[in-house]
Amino acid sequence: MSHPEKLTVGTELKGPIRAVTPERIEWYDSGMLSAASNKLAQVGSNIHTDDEYAQSEGFPAVMADGMIMTNWCSTMLIENFGLDYLERGSLRTKFIKPIYLNTIVHVKAKVLSKETTDTGTSYKLDVWCEDQDGLKVVDGDSTIEVRN
C-alpha cells in the first residue's frame, strides 16, 4: 500500500494496465458462476463468451463484462488505500463504451478533494478506465475515509 496521507488534490493515481483476453473473460465469468452455484461451472454462450451470440444481439464481437474493469479499479484503490478502502470506502462505476477483446485497459484516478475529519481524512476521487487510444471506457467515483 502507498501512503495516502501524501496525496493532495489533483494527484493522479495509476492502476493496472491489462489486456482484455478471452482467458480473463472466462476466468471472471466462470469464477462468478462457480461461486454463485457453489460448484465448478462454465458459462454458456452470451455476449461475453460467444462471437455469434454477441453478433445476434447487435454487437460486432465478444465484449468484456464491465465488472472486470470495476474489479481492476478496486484493485488500484486497495493498492493505494488498503483496508481503509475495504472498510470505509465506496466505488461507483458506469460502463460508457463496450470493451472488446484485445483492448488494453489503463485504470486511473484523480484526487478531487481531501478533507480532515474528526477520525482521519476523507478523500473523493474521480476513477476511470481508458483504452489504448486514451478514450474513456469506464467512468466512476470513489470516497474513502482514512483513519488516523
Coordinates of C-alpha atoms in Angstrom, one line a residue:
M1 CA 0.0 0.0 0.0
S2 CA 1.2 3.5 -0.7
H3 CA 0.9 6.4 1.7
P4 CA -2.5 8.1 1.2
E5 CA -1.5 10.9 3.6
K6 CA 0.9 12.1 0.9
L7 CA -1.9 12.5 -1.7
T8 CA -3.0 16.0 -2.5
V9 CA -5.9 17.4 -4.5
G10 CA -5.0 16.9 -8.2
T11 CA -2.8 13.8 -7.6
E12 CA -3.3 11.2 -10.3
L13 CA -3.2 7.6 -9.4
K14 CA -2.3 4.9 -12.0
G15 CA -3.6 1.5 -11.6
P16 CA -3.0 -1.7 -13.5
I17 CA -2.6 -1.8 -17.3
R18 CA -4.2 -5.0 -18.6
A19 CA -5.2 -6.6 -21.8
V20 CA -8.8 -7.9 -22.2
T21 CA -8.2 -11.5 -23.3
P22 CA -10.5 -14.5 -23.8
E23 CA -8.9 -16.1 -20.7
R24 CA -9.6 -13.1 -18.5
I25 CA -13.2 -13.1 -19.6
E26 CA -13.5 -16.8 -19.0
W27 CA -11.8 -16.6 -15.5
Y28 CA -14.2 -13.9 -14.5
D29 CA -17.4 -15.3 -15.8
S30 CA -16.8 -18.9 -14.8
G31 CA -15.4 -17.8 -11.4
M32 CA -18.6 -15.8 -10.7
L33 CA -20.9 -18.6 -11.8
S34 CA -18.9 -21.2 -9.8
A35 CA -19.0 -19.0 -6.7
A36 CA -22.8 -18.5 -7.1
S37 CA -23.6 -22.1 -7.6
N38 CA -21.0 -23.5 -5.1
K39 CA -19.7 -25.9 -7.7
L40 CA -17.3 -25.6 -10.7
A41 CA -19.3 -24.3 -13.6
Q42 CA -18.6 -22.9 -17.0
V43 CA -20.6 -20.1 -18.5
G44 CA -22.5 -20.8 -21.7
S45 CA -23.0 -18.6 -24.7
N46 CA -23.5 -14.9 -24.1
I47 CA -22.2 -11.6 -25.3
H48 CA -19.1 -12.0 -23.3
T49 CA -18.1 -15.5 -24.5
D50 CA -19.5 -16.2 -28.0
D51 CA -19.0 -14.0 -31.1
E52 CA -22.0 -15.4 -32.9
Y53 CA -24.2 -14.8 -29.9
A54 CA -22.8 -11.2 -29.5
Q55 CA -23.4 -10.5 -33.2
S56 CA -27.0 -11.8 -32.9
E57 CA -27.6 -9.3 -30.2
G58 CA -26.3 -6.4 -32.4
F59 CA -22.6 -6.2 -31.2
P60 CA -19.7 -6.6 -33.6
A61 CA -17.9 -9.1 -31.3
V62 CA -17.5 -10.5 -27.8
M63 CA -17.0 -7.8 -25.2
A64 CA -15.8 -7.9 -21.7
D65 CA -18.1 -7.8 -18.7
G66 CA -17.9 -4.3 -17.3
M67 CA -17.5 -5.6 -13.8
I68 CA -14.0 -6.8 -14.8
M69 CA -12.9 -3.2 -15.1
T70 CA -14.7 -2.3 -11.8
N71 CA -12.6 -5.0 -10.1
W72 CA -9.4 -3.5 -11.7
C73 CA -10.4 -0.1 -10.3
S74 CA -11.0 -1.7 -6.9
T75 CA -7.5 -3.2 -7.1
M76 CA -6.0 0.2 -7.6
L77 CA -7.9 1.6 -4.6
I78 CA -6.8 -1.3 -2.4
E79 CA -3.2 -0.8 -3.5
N80 CA -3.4 2.9 -2.6
F81 CA -5.7 2.9 0.5
G82 CA -5.6 -0.7 1.8
L83 CA -8.1 -1.7 4.5
D84 CA -9.3 1.9 4.7
Y85 CA -10.9 1.4 1.2
L86 CA -12.2 -2.0 2.0
E87 CA -13.7 -1.0 5.4
R88 CA -14.8 2.6 4.7
G89 CA -14.7 3.2 1.0
S90 CA -17.1 3.1 -1.9
L91 CA -16.7 2.8 -5.6
R92 CA -19.4 3.5 -8.3
T93 CA -18.7 2.8 -12.0
K94 CA -20.6 3.4 -15.2
F95 CA -19.7 1.5 -18.4
I96 CA -19.7 4.1 -21.1
K97 CA -18.2 2.2 -24.1
P98 CA -18.0 -1.5 -24.9
I99 CA -14.6 -3.1 -24.3
Y100 CA -13.8 -5.7 -26.9
L101 CA -11.1 -8.4 -26.9
N102 CA -7.5 -7.3 -27.1
T103 CA -8.3 -3.8 -25.8
I104 CA -5.6 -2.6 -23.4
V105 CA -7.2 -1.0 -20.4
H106 CA -5.5 1.7 -18.2
V107 CA -7.0 2.2 -14.8
K108 CA -6.7 5.8 -13.4
A109 CA -7.9 8.1 -10.6
K110 CA -7.6 11.7 -9.6
V111 CA -8.0 13.1 -6.1
L112 CA -10.8 15.6 -6.2
S113 CA -10.9 16.5 -2.5
K114 CA -9.2 15.8 0.7
E115 CA -10.8 16.9 4.0
T116 CA -9.7 16.4 7.6
T117 CA -12.4 14.8 9.8
D118 CA -12.6 14.0 13.5
T119 CA -11.4 10.5 12.8
G120 CA -9.0 10.9 9.9
T121 CA -9.1 12.1 6.3
S122 CA -11.9 11.8 3.7
Y123 CA -10.9 11.5 0.1
K124 CA -13.1 11.9 -3.0
L125 CA -11.7 10.6 -6.3
D126 CA -12.6 10.5 -9.9
V127 CA -12.0 7.0 -11.1
W128 CA -11.9 5.8 -14.7
C129 CA -10.5 3.4 -17.3
E130 CA -9.1 4.3 -20.7
D131 CA -8.4 2.2 -23.7
Q132 CA -5.0 2.1 -25.5
D133 CA -6.1 5.2 -27.5
G134 CA -6.8 7.2 -24.4
L135 CA -10.6 7.0 -24.8
K136 CA -12.6 6.8 -21.6
V137 CA -14.5 3.5 -21.4
V138 CA -15.5 3.4 -17.7
D139 CA -16.3 6.4 -15.6
G140 CA -16.7 6.4 -11.8
D141 CA -16.1 7.9 -8.4
S142 CA -14.9 6.8 -5.0
T143 CA -15.0 8.1 -1.5
I144 CA -12.6 6.8 1.2
E145 CA -12.2 7.6 4.9
V146 CA -8.6 7.0 6.0
R147 CA -8.4 6.7 9.8
N148 CA -5.8 8.3 11.9

